mmCIF file of C-alpha atoms in Angstrom:
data_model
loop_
_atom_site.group_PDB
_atom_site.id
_atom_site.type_symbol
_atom_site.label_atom_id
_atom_site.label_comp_id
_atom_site.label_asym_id
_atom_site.label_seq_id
_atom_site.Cartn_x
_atom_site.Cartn_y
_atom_site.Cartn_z
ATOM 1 C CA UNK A 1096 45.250 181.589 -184.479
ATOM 2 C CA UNK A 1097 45.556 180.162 -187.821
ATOM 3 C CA UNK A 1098 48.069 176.992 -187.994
ATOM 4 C CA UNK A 1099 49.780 176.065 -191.390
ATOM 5 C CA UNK A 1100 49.938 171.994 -191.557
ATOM 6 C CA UNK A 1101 53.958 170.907 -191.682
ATOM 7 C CA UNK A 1102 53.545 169.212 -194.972
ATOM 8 C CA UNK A 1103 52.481 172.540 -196.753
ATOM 9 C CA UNK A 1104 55.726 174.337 -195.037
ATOM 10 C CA UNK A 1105 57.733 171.730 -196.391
ATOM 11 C CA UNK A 1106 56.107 171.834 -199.881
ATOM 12 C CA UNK A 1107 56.657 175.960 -199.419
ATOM 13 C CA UNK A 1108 60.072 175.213 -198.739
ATOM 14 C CA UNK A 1109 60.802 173.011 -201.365
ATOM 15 C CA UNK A 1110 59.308 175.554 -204.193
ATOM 16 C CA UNK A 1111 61.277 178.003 -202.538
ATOM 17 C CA UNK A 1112 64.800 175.938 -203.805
ATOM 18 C CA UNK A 1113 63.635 174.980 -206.677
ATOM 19 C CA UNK A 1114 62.539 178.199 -208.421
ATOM 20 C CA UNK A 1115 66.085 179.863 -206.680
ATOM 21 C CA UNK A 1116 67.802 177.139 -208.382
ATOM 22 C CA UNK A 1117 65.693 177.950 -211.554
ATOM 23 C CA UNK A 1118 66.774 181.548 -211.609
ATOM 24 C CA UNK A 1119 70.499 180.496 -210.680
ATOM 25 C CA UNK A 1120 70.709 178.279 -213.764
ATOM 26 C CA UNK A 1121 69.187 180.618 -215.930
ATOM 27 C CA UNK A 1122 71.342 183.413 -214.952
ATOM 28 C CA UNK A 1123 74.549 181.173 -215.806
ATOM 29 C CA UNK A 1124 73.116 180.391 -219.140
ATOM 30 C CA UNK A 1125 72.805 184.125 -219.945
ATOM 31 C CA UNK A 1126 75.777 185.055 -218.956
ATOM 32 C CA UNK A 1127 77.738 182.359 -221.265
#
């Protein structure tokens, strides 16, 4: 069975906020 490595979970993770916090802003700005 295939194992991911912790640091590319974290990495995933991390992407995972980012982008979400992306689309978050950008909605705001589009609502103004």
């Amino acid at each position: 069975m295939f194992q991911i490595p912790l640091y590319y979970r974290i990495i995933f993770c991390l992407i995972r906020i980012y982008v979400s916090e992306r689309i978050r802003l950008d909605v705001l700005f589009f609502d103004i």
